[in-house]
Coordinates of C-alpha atoms in Angstrom, one line a residue:
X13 CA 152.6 -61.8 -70.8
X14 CA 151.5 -58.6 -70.9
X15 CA 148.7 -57.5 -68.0
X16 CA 146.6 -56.1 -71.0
X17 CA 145.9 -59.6 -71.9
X18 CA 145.5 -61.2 -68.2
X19 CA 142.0 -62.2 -67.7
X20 CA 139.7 -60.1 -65.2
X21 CA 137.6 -61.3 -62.9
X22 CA 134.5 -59.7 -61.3
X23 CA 132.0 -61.8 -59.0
X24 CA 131.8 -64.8 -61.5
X25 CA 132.4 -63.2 -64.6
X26 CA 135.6 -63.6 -65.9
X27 CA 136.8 -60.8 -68.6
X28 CA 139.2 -62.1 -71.1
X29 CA 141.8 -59.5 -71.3
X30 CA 141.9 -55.2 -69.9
X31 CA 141.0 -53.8 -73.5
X32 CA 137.8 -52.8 -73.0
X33 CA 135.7 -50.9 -75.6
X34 CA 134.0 -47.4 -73.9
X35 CA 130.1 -46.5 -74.5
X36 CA 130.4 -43.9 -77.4
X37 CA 126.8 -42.9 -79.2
X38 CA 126.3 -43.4 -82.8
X39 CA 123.1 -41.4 -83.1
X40 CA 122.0 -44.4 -85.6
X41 CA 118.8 -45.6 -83.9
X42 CA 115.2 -44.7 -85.5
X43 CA 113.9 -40.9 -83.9
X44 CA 110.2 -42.4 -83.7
X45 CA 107.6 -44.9 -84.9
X46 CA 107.4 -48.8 -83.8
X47 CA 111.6 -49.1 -84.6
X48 CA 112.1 -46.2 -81.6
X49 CA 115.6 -46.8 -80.2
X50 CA 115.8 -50.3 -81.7
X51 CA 119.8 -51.1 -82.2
X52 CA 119.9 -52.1 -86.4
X53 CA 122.1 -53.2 -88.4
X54 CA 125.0 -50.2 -88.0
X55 CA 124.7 -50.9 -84.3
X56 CA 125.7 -54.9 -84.7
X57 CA 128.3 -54.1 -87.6
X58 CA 129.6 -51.6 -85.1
X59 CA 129.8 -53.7 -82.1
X60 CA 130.7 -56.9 -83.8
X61 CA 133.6 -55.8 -85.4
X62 CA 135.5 -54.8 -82.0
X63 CA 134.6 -57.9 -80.8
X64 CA 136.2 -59.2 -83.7
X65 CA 138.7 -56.9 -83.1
X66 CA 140.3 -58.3 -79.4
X67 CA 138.1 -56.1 -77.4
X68 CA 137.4 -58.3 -73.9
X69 CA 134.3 -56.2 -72.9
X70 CA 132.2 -54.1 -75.1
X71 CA 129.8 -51.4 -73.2
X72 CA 126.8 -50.2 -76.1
X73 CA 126.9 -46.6 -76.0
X74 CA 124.5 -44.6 -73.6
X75 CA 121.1 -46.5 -73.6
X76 CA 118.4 -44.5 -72.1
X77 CA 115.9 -45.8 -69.9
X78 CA 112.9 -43.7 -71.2
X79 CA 112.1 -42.1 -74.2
X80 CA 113.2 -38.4 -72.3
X81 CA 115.9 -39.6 -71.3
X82 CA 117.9 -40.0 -74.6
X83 CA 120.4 -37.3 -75.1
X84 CA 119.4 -37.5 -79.3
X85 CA 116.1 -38.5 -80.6
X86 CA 118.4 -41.0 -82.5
X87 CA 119.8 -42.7 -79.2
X88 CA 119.3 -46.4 -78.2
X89 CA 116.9 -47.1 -75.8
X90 CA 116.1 -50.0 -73.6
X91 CA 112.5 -48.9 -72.3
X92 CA 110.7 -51.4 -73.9
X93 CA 110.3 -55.3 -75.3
X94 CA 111.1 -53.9 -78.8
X95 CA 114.4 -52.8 -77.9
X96 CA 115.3 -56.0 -75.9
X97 CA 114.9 -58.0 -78.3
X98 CA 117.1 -55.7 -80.8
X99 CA 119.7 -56.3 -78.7
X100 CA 119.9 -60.1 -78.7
X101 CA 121.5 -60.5 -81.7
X102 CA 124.1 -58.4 -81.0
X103 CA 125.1 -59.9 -77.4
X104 CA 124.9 -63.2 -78.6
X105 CA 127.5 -62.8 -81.6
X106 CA 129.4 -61.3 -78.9
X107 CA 129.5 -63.6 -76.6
X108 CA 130.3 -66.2 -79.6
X109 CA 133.6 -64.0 -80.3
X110 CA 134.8 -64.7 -76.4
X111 CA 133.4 -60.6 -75.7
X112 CA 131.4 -59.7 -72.5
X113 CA 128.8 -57.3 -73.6
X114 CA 127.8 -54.4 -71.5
X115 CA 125.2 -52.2 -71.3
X116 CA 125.6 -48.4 -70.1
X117 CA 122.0 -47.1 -68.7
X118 CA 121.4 -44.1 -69.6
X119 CA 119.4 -40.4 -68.7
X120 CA 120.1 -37.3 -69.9
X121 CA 118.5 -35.0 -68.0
X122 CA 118.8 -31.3 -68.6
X123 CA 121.4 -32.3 -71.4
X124 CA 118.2 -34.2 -73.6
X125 CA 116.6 -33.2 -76.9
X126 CA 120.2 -32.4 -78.9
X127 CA 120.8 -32.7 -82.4
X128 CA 123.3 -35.4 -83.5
X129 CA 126.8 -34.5 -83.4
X130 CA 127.8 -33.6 -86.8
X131 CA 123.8 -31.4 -87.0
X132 CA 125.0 -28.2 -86.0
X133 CA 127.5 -29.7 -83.6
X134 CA 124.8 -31.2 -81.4
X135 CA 122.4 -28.2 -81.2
X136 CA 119.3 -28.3 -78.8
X137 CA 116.5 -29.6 -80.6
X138 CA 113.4 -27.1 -79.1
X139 CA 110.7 -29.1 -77.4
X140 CA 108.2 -27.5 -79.9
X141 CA 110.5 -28.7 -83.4
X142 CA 110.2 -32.0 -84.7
X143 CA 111.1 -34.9 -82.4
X144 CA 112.3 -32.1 -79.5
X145 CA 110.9 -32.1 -76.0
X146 CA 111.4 -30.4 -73.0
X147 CA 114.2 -31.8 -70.6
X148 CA 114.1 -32.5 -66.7
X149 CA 117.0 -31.8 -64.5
X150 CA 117.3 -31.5 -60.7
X151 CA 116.6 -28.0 -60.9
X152 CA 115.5 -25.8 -63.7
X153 CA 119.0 -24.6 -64.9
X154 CA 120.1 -24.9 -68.5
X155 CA 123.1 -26.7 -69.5
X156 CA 123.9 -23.8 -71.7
X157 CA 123.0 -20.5 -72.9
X158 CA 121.4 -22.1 -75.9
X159 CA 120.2 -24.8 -74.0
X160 CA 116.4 -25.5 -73.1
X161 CA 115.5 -24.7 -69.3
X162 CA 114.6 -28.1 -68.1
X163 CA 111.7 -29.0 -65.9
X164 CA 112.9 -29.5 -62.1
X165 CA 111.9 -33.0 -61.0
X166 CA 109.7 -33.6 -58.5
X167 CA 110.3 -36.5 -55.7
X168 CA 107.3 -38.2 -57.8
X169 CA 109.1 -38.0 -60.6
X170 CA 112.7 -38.8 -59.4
X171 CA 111.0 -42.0 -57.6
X172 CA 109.6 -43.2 -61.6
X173 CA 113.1 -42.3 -63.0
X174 CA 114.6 -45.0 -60.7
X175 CA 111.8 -47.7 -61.2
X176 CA 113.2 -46.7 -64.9
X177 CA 116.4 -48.0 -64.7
X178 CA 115.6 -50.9 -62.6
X179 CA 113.3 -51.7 -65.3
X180 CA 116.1 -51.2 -67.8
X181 CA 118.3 -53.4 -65.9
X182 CA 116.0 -56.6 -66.4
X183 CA 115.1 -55.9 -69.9
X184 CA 119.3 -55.5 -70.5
X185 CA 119.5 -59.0 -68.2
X186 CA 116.7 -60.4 -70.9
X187 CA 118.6 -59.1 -73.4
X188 CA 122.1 -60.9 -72.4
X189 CA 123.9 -58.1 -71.3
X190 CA 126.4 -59.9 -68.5
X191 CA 127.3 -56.4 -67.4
X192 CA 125.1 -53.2 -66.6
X193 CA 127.2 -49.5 -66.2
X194 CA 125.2 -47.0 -64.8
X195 CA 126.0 -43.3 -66.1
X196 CA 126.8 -40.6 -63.5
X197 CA 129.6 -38.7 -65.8
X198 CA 129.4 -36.4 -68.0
X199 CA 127.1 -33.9 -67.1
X200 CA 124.2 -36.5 -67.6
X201 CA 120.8 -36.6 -65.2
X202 CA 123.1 -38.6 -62.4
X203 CA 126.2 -36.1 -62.8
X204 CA 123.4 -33.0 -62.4
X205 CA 122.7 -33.8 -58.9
X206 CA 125.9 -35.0 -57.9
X207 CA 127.6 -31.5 -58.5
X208 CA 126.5 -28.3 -57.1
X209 CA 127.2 -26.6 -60.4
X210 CA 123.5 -28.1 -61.4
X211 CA 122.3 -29.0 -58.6
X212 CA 120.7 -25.8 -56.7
X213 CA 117.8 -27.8 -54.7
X214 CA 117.4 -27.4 -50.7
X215 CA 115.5 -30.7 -50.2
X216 CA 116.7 -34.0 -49.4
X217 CA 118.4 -34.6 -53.1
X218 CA 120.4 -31.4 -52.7
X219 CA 122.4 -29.3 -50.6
X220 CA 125.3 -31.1 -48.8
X221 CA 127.1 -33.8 -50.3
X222 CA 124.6 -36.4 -48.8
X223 CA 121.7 -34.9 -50.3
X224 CA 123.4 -34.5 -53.7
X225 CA 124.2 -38.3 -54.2
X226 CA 121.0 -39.8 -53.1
X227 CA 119.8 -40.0 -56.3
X228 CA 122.6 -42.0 -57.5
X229 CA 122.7 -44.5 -54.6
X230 CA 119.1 -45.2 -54.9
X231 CA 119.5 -45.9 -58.9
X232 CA 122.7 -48.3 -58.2
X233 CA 120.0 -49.7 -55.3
X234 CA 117.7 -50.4 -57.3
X235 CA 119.7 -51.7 -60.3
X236 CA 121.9 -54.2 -57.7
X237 CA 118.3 -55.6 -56.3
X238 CA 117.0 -56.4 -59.7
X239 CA 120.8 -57.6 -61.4
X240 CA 122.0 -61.0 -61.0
X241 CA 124.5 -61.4 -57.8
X242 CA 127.0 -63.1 -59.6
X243 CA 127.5 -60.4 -62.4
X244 CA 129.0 -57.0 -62.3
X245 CA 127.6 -53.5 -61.8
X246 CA 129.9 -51.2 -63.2
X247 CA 129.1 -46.9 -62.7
X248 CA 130.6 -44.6 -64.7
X249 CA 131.4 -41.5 -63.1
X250 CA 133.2 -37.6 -64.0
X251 CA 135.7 -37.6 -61.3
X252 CA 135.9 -33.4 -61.9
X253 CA 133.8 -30.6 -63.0
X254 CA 137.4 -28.8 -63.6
X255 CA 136.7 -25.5 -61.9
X256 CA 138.7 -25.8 -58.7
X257 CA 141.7 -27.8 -60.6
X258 CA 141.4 -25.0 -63.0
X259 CA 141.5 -22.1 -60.7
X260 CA 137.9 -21.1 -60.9
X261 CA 137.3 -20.8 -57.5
X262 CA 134.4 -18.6 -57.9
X263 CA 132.3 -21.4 -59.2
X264 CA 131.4 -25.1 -57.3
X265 CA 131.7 -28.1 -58.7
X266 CA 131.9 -31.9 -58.2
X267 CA 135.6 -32.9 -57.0
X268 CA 138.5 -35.7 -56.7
X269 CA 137.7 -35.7 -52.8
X270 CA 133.7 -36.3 -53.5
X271 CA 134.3 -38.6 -56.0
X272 CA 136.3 -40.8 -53.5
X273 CA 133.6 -40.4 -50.8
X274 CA 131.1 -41.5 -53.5
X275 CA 132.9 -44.2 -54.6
X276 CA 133.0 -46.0 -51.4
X277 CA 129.2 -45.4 -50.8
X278 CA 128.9 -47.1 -54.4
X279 CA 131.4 -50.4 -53.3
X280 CA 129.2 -50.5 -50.3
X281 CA 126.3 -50.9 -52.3
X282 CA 127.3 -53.7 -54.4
X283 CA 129.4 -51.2 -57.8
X284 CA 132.1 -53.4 -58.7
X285 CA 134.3 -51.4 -60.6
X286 CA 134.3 -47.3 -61.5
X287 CA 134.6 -46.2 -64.3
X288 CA 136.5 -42.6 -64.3
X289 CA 135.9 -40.0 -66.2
X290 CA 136.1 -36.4 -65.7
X291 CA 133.9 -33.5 -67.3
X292 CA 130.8 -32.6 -69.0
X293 CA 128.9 -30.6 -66.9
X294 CA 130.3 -27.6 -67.9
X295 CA 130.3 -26.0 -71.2
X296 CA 133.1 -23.7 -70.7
X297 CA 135.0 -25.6 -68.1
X298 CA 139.5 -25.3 -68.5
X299 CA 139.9 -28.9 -69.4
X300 CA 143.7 -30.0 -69.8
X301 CA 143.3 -32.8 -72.3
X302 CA 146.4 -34.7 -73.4
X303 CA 147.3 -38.4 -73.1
X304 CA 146.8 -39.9 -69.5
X305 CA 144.9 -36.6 -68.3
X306 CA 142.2 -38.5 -66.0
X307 CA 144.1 -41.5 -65.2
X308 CA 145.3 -40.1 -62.1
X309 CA 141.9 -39.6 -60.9
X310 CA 141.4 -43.5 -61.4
X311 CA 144.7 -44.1 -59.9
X312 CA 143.4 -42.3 -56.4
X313 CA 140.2 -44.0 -56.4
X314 CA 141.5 -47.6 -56.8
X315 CA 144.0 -46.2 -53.7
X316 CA 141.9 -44.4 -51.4
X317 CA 138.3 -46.8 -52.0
X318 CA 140.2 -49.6 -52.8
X319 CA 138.3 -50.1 -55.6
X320 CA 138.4 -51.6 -59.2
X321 CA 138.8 -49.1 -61.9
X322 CA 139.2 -48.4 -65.2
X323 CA 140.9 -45.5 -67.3
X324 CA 139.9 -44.0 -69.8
X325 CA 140.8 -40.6 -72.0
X326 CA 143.8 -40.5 -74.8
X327 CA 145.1 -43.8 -74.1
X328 CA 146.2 -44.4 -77.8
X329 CA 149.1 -46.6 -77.6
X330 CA 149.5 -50.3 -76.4
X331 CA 152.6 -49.3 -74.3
X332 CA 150.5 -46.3 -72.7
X333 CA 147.9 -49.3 -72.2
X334 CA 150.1 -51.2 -70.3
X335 CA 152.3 -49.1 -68.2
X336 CA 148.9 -47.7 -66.6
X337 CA 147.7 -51.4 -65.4
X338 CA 152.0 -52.4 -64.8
X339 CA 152.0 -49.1 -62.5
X340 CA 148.5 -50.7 -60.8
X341 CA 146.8 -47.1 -61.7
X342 CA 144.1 -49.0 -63.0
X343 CA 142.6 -52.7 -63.3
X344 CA 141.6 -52.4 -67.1
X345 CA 141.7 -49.1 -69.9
X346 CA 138.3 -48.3 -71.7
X347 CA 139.1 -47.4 -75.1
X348 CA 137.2 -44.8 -77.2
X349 CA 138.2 -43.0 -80.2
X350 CA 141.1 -45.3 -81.9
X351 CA 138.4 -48.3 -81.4
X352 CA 137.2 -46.1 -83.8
X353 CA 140.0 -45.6 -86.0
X354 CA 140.8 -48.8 -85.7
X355 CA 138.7 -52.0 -85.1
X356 CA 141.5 -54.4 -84.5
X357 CA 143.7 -52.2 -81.9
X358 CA 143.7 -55.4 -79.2
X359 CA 145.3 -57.3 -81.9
X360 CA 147.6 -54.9 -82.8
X361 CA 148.7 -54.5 -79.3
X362 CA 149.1 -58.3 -78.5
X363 CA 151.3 -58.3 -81.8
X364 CA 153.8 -55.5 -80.5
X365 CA 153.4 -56.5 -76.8
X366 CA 154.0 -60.0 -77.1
X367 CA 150.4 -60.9 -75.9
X368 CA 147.7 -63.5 -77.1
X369 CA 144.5 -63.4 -77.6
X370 CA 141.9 -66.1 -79.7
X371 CA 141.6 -65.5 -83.4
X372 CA 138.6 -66.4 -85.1
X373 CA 138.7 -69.6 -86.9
X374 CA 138.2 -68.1 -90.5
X375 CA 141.1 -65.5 -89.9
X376 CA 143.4 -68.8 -89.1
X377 CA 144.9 -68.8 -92.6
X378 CA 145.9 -65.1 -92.1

């Protein structure tokens, strides 16, 4: 049988197969009123129909831990009962279809207060428009030249950010959620003090590399202490910033080395699997996309932390899919845009791979 369809297991929880669904934001939630980040009925249709589909774990997009922390105005939260209870409905017809849902918590940081995607490509929303506000960041650079200067957190503040996703992670638990990913990619609050690129402080959460991932070890702290010790934490880092890969030697960034060091402060402190990415936290970084362009960066954690991982970016095609788990570059792929395209990829793959998966009872005459 193909490894995409082997069963994975992490602490207690057993995964059914490697095809895993990737957080991706639908910008769908209500921007304000009593409904505020509430998941709704495109968010269940969404996520139910990939667990339909095959998929073995199914992370909701980025769900912010506080109302500043959304990237959009129109971005799941998980900062209050409200939202908790959205969420039931959709975990429980997950778990009903054999799917592990996941939850990825979320801040945005200096990258907050954005337009949707297909508004003006995302645009920064000005804290004085309707439903803008003014970002926070590590220090008070912009993401952008168009970007809003964010405010530079304080230690108070950095302190309530992390009782925020601890606070997040028992709502999620509430919710059902059987898996919590934490975000550090993608040029997201955790990302912003990681790298040096947007992290300019001299105190104790900047500077060397020590300083610069002390914010991220005390959120995955704090998560680990209040999450179940027989379920998964998963964190979701950018491996790269792309400047030194790239030849921009002028600027620092976050790199493959730091990202290894990282990752085994993060084992040690109870992350069960990494989640690589690579980018986001600069605009006008070289990026050389094309299929299986940050699996090697997954590949050399799993080697040098000895680690879990999964891989993620342009992995389109099931024999892709399972050469990267044969070659043991990875333990599982996170699948993003041809979920998208197409609900029932996992099934499609088991069909030209020769693997199995359950089929919903009322698909059994198909």
């Amino acid at each position: 049988m193909s490894t995409l369809f082997e069963p994975l297991t992490l602490r207690s929880l057993t995964i059914p197969n490697r095809i895993w669904m990737a957080a991706m934001c639908q910008y769908s939630a209500a921007p304000d009123g009593d409904r505020t980040g509430v998941p709704n009925d495109w968010h269940f249709t969404h996520l139910a129909a990939r667990a339909t589909g095959g998929a073995g774990l199914i992370i909701t997009e980025a769900t912010a831990v506080s109302p500043e922390g959304r990237i959009s105005p129109y971005d799941l939260g998980i900062w209050n009962d409200a939202q908790a209870e959205g969420f039931r409905r959709i975990t429980a017809f997950l778990k009903s279809q054999g799917t592990v849902p996941g939850i990825q918590l979320a801040h945005a940081g200096r990258k907050a207060s954005t337009e949707r995607t297909w508004v003006d490509r995302g645009a920064p929303i000005a804290p004085s428009e309707e439903h803008g506000w003014t970002p926070v960041g590590p220090s008070a650079a912009p993401f952008g030249p168009a970007s809003t200067t964010p405010e530079e957190l304080s230690d108070e503040a950095i302190s309530r950010i992390v009782e925020d996703f601890a606070d997040a992670a028992r709502r999620a638990l509430d919710a059902g959620f059987q898996v919590a990913e934490i975000h550090g990619a993608h040029g997201y609050l955790i990302h912003q003090f990681l790298s040096p690129h947007s992290n300019q402080r001299t105190d104790a959460y900047g500077g060397d590399f020590a300083g610069r991932i002390r914010f991220a070890l005390e959120v995955v702290e704090a998560v680990r202490a209040v999450w179940p010790a027989d379920l998964p934490v998963f964190f979701r880092v950018s491996a790269t910033d792309w400047l030194q890969e790239t030849g921009d030697a002028d600027r620092e960034g976050w790199t493959a080395d730091e990202t290894v060091r990282l990752a085994k402060e993060l084992r040690a402190r109870g992350v069960d699997l990494l989640d690589v990415s690579t980018g986001g936290n600069v605009p006008d970084a070289k990026i050389p996309v094309g299929p299986d362009y940050q699996v090697p960066y997954a590949s050399r954690v799993r080697a040098e932390a000895d680690m879990p991982v999964a891989a993620v970016g342009l992995i389109t095609e099931p024999d892709q899919a399972q050469a990267i788990l044969a070659s043991e570059k990875a333990d599982a792929v996170l699948l993003g845009r041809v979920l998208l395209r197409d609900p029932y990829w996992p099934r499609h793959a088991a069909t030209a791979l020769g693997g199995t998966m359950p089929t919903p009872v009322q698909y059994h005459r198909a």
